PDB file of C-alpha atoms in Angstrom:
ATOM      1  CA  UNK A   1      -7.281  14.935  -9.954  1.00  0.00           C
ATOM      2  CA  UNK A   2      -3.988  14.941  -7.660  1.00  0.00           C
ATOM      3  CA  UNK A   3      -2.498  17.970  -8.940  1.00  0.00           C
ATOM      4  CA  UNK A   4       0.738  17.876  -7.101  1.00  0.00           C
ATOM      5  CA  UNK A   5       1.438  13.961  -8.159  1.00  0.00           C
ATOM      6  CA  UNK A   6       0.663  14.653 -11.760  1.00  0.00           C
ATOM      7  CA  UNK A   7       2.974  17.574 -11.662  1.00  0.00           C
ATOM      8  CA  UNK A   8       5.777  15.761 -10.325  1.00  0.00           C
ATOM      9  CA  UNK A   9       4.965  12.788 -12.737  1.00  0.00           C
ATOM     10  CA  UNK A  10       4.835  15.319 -15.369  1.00  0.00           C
ATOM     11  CA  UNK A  11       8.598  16.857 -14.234  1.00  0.00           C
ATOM     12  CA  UNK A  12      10.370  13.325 -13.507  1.00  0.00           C
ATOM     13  CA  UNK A  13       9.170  11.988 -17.439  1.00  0.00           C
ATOM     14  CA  UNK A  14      10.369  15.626 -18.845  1.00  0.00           C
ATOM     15  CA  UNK A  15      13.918  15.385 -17.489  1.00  0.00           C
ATOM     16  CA  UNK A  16      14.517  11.794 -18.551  1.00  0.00           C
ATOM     17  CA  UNK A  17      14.289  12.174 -22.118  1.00  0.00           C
ATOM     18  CA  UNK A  18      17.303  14.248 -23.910  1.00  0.00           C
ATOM     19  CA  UNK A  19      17.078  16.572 -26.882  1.00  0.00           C
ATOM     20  CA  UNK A  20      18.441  14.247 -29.414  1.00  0.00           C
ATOM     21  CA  UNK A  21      16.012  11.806 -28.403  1.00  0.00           C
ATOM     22  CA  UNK A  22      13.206  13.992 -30.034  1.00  0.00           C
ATOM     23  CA  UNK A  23      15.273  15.531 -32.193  1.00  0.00           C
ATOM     24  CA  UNK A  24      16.365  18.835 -31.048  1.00  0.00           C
ATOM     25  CA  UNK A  25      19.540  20.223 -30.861  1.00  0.00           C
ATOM     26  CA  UNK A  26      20.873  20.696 -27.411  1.00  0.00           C
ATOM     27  CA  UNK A  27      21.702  24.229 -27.319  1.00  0.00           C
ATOM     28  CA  UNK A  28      24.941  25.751 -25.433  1.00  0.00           C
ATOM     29  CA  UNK A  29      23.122  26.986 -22.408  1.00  0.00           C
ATOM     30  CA  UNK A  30      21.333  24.092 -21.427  1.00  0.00           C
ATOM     31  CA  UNK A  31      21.029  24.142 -17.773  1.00  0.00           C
ATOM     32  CA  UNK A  32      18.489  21.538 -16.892  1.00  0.00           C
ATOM     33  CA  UNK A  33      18.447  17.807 -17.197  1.00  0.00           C
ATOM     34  CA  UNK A  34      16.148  16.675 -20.099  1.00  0.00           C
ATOM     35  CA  UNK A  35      13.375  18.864 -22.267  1.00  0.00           C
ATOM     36  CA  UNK A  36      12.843  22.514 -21.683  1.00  0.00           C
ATOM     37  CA  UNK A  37       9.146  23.376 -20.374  1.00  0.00           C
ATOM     38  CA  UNK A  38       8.938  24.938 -23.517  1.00  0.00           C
ATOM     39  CA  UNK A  39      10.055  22.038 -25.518  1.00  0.00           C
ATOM     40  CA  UNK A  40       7.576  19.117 -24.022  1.00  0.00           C
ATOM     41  CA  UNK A  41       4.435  22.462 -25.028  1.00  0.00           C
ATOM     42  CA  UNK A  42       5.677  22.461 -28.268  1.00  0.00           C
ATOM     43  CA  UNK A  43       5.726  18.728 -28.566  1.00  0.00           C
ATOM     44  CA  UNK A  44       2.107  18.291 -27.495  1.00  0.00           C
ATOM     45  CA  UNK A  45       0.841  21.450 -29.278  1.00  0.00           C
ATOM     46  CA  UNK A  46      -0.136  23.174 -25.863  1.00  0.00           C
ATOM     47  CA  UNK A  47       1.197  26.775 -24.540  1.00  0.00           C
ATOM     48  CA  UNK A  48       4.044  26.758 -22.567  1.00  0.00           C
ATOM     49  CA  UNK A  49       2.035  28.790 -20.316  1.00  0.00           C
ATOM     50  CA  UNK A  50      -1.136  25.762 -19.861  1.00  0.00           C
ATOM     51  CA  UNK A  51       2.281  22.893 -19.346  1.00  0.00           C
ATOM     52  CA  UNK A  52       3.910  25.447 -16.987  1.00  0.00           C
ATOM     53  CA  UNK A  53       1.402  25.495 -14.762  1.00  0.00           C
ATOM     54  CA  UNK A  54       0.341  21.693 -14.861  1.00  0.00           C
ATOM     55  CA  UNK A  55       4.449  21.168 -13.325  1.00  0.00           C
ATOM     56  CA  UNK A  56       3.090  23.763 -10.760  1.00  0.00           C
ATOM     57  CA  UNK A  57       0.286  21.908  -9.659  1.00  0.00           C
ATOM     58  CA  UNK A  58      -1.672  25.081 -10.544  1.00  0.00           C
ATOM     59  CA  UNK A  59      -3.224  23.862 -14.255  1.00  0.00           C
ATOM     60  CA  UNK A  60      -6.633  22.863 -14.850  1.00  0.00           C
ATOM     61  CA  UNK A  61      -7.569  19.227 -15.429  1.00  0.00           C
ATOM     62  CA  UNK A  62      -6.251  18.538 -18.552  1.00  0.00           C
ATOM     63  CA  UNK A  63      -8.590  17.256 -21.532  1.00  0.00           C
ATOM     64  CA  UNK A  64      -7.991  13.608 -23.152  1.00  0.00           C
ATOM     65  CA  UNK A  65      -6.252  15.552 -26.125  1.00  0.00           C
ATOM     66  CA  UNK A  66      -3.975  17.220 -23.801  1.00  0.00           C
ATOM     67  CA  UNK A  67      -2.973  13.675 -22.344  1.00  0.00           C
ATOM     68  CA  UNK A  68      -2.581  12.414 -25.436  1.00  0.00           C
ATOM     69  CA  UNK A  69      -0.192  15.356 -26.700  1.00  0.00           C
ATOM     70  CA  UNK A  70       1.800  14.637 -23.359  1.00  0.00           C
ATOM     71  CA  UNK A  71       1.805  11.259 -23.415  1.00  0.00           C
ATOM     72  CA  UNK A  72       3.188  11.450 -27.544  1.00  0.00           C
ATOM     73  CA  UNK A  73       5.847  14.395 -25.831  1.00  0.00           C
ATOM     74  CA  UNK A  74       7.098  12.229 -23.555  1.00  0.00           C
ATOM     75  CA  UNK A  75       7.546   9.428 -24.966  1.00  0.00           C
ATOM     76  CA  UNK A  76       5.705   7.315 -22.212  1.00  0.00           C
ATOM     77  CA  UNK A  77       5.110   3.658 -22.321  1.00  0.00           C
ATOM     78  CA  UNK A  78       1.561   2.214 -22.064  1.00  0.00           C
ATOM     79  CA  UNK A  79       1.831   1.977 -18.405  1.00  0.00           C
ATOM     80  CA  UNK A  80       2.634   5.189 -17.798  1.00  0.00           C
ATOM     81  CA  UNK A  81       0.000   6.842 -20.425  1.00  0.00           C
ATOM     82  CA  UNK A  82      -2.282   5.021 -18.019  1.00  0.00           C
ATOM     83  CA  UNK A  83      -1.028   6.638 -14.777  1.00  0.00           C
ATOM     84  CA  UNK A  84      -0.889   9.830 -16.354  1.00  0.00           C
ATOM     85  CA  UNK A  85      -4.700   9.549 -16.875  1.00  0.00           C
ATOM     86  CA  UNK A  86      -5.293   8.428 -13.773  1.00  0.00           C
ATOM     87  CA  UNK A  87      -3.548  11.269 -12.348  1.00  0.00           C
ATOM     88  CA  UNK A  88      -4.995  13.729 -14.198  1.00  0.00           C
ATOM     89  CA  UNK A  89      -8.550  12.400 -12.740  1.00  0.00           C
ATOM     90  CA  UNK A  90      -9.904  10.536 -16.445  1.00  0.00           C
ATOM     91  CA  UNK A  91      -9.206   6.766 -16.149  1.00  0.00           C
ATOM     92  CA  UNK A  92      -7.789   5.679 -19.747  1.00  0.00           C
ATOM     93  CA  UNK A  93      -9.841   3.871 -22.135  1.00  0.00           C
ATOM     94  CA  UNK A  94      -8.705   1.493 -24.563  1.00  0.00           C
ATOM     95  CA  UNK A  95      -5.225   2.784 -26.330  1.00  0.00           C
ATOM     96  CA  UNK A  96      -6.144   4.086 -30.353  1.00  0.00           C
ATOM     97  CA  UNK A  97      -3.848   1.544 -31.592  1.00  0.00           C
ATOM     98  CA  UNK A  98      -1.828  -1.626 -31.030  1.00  0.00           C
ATOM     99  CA  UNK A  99       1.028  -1.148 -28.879  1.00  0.00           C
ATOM    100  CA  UNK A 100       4.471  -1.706 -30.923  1.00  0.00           C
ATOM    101  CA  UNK A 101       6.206  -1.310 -27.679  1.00  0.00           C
ATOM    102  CA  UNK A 102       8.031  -4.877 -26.584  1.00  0.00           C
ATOM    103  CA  UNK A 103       8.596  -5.606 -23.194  1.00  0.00           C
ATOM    104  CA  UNK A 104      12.408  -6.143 -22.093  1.00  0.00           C
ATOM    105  CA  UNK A 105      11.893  -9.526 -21.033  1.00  0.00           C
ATOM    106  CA  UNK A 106      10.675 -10.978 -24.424  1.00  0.00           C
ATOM    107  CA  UNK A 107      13.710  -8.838 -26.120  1.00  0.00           C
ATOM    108  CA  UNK A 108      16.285 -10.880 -23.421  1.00  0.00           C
ATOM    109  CA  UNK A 109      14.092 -14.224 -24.403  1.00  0.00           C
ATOM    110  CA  UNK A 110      15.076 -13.940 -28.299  1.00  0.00           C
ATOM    111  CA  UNK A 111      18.183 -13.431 -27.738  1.00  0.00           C
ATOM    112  CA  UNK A 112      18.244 -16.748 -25.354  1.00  0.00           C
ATOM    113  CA  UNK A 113      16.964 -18.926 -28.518  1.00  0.00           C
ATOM    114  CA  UNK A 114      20.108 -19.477 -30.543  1.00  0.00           C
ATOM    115  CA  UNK A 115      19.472 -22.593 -32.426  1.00  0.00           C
ATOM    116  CA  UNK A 116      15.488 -20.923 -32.970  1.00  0.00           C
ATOM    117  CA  UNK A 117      14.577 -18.224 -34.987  1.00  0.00           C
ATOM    118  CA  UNK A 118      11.929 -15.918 -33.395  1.00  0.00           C
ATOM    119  CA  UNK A 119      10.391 -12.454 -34.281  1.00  0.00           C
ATOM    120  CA  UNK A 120       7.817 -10.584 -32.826  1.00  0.00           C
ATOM    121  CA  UNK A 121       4.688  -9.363 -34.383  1.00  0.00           C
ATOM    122  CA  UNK A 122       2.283  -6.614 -33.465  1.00  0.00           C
ATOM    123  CA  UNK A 123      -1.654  -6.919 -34.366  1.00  0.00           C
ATOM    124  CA  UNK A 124      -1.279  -5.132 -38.047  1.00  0.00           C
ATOM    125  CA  UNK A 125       1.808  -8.190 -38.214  1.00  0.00           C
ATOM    126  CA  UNK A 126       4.443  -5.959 -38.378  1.00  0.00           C
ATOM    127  CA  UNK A 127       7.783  -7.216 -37.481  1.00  0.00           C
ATOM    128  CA  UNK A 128       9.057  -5.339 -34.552  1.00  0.00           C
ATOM    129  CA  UNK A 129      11.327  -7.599 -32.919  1.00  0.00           C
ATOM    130  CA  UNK A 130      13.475 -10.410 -33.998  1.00  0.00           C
ATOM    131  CA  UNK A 131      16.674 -11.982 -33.544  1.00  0.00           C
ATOM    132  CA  UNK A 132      19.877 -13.066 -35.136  1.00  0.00           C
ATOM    133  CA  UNK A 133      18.677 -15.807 -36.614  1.00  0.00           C
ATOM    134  CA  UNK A 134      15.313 -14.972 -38.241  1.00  0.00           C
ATOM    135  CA  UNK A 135      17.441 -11.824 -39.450  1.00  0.00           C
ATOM    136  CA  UNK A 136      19.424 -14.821 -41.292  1.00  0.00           C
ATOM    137  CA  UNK A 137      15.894 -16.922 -42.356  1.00  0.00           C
ATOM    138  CA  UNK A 138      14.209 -14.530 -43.450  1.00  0.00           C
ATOM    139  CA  UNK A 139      15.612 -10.923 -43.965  1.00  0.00           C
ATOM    140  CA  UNK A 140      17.566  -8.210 -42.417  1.00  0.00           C
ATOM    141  CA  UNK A 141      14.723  -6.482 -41.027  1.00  0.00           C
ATOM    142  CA  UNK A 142      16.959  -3.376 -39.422  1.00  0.00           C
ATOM    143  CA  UNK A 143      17.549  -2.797 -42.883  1.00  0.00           C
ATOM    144  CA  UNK A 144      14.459  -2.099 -43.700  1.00  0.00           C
ATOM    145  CA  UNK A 145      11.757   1.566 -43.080  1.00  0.00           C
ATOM    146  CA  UNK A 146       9.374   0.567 -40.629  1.00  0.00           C
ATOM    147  CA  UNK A 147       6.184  -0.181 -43.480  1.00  0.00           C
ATOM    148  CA  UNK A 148       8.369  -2.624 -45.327  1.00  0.00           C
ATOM    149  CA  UNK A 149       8.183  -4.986 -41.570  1.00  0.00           C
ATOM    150  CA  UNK A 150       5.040  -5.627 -41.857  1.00  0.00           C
ATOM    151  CA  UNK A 151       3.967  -9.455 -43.236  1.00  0.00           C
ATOM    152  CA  UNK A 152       0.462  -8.466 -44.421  1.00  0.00           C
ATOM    153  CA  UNK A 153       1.444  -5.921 -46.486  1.00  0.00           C
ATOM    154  CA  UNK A 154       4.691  -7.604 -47.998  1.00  0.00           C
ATOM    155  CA  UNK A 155       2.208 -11.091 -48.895  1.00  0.00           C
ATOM    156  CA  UNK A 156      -0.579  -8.994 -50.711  1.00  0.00           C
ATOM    157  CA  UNK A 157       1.862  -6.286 -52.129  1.00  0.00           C
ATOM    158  CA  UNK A 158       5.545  -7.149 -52.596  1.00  0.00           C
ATOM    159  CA  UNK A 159       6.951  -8.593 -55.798  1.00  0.00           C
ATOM    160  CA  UNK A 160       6.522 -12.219 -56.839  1.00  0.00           C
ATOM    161  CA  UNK A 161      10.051 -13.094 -56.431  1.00  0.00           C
ATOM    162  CA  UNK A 162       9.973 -11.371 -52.482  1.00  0.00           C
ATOM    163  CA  UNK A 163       6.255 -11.701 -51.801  1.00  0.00           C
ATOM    164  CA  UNK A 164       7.030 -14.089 -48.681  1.00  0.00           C
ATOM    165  CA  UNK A 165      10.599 -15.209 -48.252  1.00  0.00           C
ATOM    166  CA  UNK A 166      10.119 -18.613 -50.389  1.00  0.00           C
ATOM    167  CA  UNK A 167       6.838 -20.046 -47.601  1.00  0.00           C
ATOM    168  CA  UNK A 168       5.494 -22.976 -48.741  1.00  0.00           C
ATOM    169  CA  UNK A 169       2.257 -21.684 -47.018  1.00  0.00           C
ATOM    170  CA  UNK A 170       1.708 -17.935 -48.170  1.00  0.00           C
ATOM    171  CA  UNK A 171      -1.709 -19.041 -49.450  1.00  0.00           C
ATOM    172  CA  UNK A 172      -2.529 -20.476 -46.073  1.00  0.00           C
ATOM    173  CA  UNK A 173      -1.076 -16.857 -43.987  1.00  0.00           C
ATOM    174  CA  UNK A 174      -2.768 -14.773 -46.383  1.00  0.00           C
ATOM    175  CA  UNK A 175      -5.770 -16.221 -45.289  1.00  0.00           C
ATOM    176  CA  UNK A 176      -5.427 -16.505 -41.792  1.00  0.00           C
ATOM    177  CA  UNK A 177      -3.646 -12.781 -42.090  1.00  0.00           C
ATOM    178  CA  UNK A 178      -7.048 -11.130 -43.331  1.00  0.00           C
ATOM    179  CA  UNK A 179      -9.034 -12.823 -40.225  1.00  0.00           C
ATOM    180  CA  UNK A 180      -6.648 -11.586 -37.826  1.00  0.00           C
ATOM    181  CA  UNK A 181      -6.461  -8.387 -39.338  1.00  0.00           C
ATOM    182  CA  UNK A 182     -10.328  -8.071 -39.487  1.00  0.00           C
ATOM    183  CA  UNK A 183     -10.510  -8.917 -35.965  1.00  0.00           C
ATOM    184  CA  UNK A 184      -7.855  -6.572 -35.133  1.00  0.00           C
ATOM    185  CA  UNK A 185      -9.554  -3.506 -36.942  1.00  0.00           C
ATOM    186  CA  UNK A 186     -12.434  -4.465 -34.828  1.00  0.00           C
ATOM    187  CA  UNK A 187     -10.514  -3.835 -31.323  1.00  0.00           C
ATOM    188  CA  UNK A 188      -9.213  -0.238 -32.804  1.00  0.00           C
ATOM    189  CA  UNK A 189     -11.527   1.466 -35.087  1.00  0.00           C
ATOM    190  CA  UNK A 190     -10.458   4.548 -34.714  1.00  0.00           C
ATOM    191  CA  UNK A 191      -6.694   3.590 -35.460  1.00  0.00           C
ATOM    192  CA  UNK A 192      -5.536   5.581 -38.637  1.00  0.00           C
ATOM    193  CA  UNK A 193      -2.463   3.448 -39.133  1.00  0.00           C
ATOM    194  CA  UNK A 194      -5.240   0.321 -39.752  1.00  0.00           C
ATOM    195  CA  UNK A 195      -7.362   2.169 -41.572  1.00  0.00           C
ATOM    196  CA  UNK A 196      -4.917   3.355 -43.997  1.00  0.00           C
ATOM    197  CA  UNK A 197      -2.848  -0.271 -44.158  1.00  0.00           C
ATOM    198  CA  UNK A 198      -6.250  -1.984 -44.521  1.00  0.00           C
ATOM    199  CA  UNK A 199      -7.295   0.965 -47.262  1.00  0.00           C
ATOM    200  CA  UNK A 200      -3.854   0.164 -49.302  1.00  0.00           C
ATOM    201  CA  UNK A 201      -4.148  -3.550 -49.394  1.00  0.00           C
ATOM    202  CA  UNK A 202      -8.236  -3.202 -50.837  1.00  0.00           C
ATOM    203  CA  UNK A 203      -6.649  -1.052 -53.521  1.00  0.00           C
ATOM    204  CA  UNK A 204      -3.514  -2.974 -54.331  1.00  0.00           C
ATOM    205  CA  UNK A 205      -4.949  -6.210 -54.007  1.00  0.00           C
ATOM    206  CA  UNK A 206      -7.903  -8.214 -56.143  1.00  0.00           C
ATOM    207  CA  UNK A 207      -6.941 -11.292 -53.567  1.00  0.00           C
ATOM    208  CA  UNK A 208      -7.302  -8.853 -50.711  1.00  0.00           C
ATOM    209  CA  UNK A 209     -10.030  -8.002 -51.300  1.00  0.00           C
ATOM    210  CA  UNK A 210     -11.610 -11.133 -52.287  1.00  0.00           C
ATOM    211  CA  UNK A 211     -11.135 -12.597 -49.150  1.00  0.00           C
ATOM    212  CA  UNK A 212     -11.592  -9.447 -46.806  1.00  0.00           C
ATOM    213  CA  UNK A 213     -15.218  -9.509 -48.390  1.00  0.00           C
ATOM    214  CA  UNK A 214     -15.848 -13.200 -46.485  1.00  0.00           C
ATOM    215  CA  UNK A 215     -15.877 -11.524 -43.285  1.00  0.00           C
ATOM    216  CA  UNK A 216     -13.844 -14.068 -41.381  1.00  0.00           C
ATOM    217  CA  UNK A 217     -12.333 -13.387 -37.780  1.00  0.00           C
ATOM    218  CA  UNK A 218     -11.129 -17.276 -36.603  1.00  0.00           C
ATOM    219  CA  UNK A 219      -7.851 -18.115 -37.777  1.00  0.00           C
ATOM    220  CA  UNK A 220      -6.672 -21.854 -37.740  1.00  0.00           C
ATOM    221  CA  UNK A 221      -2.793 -22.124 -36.581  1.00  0.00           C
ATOM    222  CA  UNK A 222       0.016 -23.125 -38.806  1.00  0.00           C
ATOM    223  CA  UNK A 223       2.133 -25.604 -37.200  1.00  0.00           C
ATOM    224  CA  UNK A 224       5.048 -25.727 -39.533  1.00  0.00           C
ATOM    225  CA  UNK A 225       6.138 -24.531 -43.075  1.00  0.00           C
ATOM    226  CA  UNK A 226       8.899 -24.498 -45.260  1.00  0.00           C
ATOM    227  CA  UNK A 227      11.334 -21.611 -46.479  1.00  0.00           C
ATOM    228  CA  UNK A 228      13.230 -21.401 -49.608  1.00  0.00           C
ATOM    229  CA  UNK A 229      16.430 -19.291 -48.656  1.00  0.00           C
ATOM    230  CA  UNK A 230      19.073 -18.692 -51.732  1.00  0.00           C
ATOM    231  CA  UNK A 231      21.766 -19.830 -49.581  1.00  0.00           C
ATOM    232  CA  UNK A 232      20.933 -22.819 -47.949  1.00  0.00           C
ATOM    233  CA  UNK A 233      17.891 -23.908 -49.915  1.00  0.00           C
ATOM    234  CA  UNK A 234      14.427 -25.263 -47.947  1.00  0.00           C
ATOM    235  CA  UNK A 235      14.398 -25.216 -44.479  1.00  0.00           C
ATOM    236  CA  UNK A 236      11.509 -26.410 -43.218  1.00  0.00           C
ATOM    237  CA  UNK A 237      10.538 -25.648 -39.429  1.00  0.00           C
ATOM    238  CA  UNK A 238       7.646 -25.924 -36.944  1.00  0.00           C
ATOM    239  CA  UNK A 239       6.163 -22.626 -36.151  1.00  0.00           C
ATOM    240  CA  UNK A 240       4.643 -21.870 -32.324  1.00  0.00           C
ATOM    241  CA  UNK A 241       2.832 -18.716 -31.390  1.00  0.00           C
ATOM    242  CA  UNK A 242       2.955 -17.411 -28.263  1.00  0.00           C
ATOM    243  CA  UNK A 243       0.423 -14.519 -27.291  1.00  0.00           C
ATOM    244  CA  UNK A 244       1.084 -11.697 -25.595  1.00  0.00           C
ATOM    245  CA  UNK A 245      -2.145 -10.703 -24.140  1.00  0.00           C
ATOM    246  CA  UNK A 246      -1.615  -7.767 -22.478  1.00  0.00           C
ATOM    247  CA  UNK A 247       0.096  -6.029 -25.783  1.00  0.00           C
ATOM    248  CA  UNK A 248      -1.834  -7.992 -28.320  1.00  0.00           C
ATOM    249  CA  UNK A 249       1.643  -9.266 -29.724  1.00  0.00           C
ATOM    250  CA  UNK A 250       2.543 -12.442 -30.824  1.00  0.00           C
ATOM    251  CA  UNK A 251       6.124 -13.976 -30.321  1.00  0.00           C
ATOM    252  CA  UNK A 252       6.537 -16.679 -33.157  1.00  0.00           C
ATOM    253  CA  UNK A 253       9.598 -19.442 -32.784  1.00  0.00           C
ATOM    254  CA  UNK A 254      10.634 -21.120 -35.863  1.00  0.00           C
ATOM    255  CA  UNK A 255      12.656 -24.302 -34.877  1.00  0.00           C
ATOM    256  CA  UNK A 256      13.735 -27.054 -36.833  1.00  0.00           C
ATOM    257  CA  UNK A 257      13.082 -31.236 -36.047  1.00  0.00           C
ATOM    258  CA  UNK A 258      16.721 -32.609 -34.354  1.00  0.00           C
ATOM    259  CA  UNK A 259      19.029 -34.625 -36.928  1.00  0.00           C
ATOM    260  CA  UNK A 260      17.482 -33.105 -39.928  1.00  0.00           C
ATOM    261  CA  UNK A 261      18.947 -31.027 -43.131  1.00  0.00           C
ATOM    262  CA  UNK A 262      16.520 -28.117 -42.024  1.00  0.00           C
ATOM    263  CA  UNK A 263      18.391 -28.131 -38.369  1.00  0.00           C
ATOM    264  CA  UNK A 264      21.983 -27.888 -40.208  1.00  0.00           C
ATOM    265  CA  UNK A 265      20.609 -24.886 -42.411  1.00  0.00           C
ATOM    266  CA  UNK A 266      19.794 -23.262 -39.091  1.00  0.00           C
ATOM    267  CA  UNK A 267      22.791 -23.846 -37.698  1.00  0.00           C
ATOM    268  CA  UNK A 268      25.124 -22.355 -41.001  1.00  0.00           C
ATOM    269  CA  UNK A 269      22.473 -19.320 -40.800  1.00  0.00           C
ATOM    270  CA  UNK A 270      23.535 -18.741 -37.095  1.00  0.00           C
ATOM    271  CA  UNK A 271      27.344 -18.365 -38.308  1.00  0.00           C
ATOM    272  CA  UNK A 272      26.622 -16.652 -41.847  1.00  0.00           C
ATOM    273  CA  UNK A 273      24.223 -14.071 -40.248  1.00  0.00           C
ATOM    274  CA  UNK A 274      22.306 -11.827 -42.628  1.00  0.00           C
ATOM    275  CA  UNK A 275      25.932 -11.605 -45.514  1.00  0.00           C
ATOM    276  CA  UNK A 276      24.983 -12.629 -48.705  1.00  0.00           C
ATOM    277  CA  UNK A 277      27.887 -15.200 -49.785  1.00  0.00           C
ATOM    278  CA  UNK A 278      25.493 -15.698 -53.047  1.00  0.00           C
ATOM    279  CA  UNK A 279      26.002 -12.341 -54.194  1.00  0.00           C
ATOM    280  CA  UNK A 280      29.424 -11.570 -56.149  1.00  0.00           C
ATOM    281  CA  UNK A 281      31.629  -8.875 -54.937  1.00  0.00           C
TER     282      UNK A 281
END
């Protein structure tokens, strides 16, 4: 354990992150950049006394719950969770969950695909990254609370008329959905968030069910499929996966052939955006 590195560690990731960004209020007498000792304790459910001393390079080595309570505190990113362990003298093991964090680079890239429409999913297929476009395919997904994102849920659970934005394939990703998802409860059993998704969908769902009984963990990829939007009626586009390993994330591009209907749709989506011109005022 390098107490003095972990302390500093510990000191630079408390004054980077503001009140409001953990929603506190900021107080008149604030005097030091970012969280209060007192604040990142609180956050992590340890005394203020046991986080004081851990800045001082005076603590104890901390237990895995303790890094876990810190790492949730301060916000870190998977990279730094794992040099806080390593720090603290107890290499990390595999993270409880998928990681819904996206790197910057594959952000900048779906913003550098105008005439495709791209979204990123995490392993539970929850949307947590898209672009203009898609916004305009599919839905407005900043418009949505974070458990209406996700794909799996929305194709075993939604309404008929919004199960799956009009796919000519839902049967097909349903399918292919409950492998993945098997496969993914297999890397994180002790994730809660999968448990409970995977929990909601057995109860909600006959179909579900039926086919999370086969057991099934090898998906076969879809290469293309078909939308029916209300504005622009069916576009029909190829769809390429690209895995992100080291997040288990997926980025998936939805592009159309050149010199087809489906291409113009995608082009009067990129100017209309997400409005609904459909919809009477």
């Amino acid at each position: 354990m390098d107490r003095r590195q972990l302390a500093d560690f510990l000191r630079s990731r408390r004054e980077r992150i503001t009140p409001a960004d953990v929603g506190l209020p900021a107080g008149p007498r604030r005097r030091t950049p970012g969280l209060r000792r007192e604040e990142v304790a609180q956050l992590a459910f340890i005394s203020t006394e046991y986080y004081t001393r851990l800045e001082q390079a005076r603590g104890p080595r901390p237990s895995r719950e303790v890094l876990a309570g810190l790492t949730r505190a301060l916000r870190l990113s998977d990279a730094e969770r794992d040099h806080l362990h390593h720090l603290a003298g107890a290499p990390p093991g595999p993270p409880p969950g998928p990681s819904r964090e996206v790197r910057p680079s594959i952000l900048a890239l779906l913003q550098r695909l105008p005439q495709a429409a791209a979204i990123v999913l995490s392993a539970t297929y929850e949307v947590i990254a898209w672009n203009d476009l898609a916004a305009a395919l599919m839905e407005d997904f900043s418009a949505l609370p974070r458990r209406d994102r996700n794909l799996v849920r929305r194709a075993f659970l939604g309404s008929p008329g919004r199960r799956m934005y009009g796919v000519s394939d839902v049967e097909e990703f349903s399918a292919s959905a409950v492998r993945n998802l098997r496969a993914t409860a297999g890397r994180y059993p002790d994730d809660p968030e999968i448990t409970g998704l995977i929990g909601e969908l057995l109860d909600g769902s006959e179909e579900f069910a039926r086919l999370w009984a086969a057991h099934d963990v090898c998906a076969a990829p879809t290469l293309c499929k078909t939308f029916q939007h209300p504005l622009v009626g069916p576009v029909s586009v190829n769809c390429d996966v690209l895995d992100i390993t080291d997040r288990d994330q997926q980025v998936v591009i939805y592009t159309a052939d050149p010199g087809t209907p489906s291409e113009n749709a995608l082009r009067l989506l990129s100017v209309v955006g997400t409005q609904r011109m459909d919809v009477p005022l």
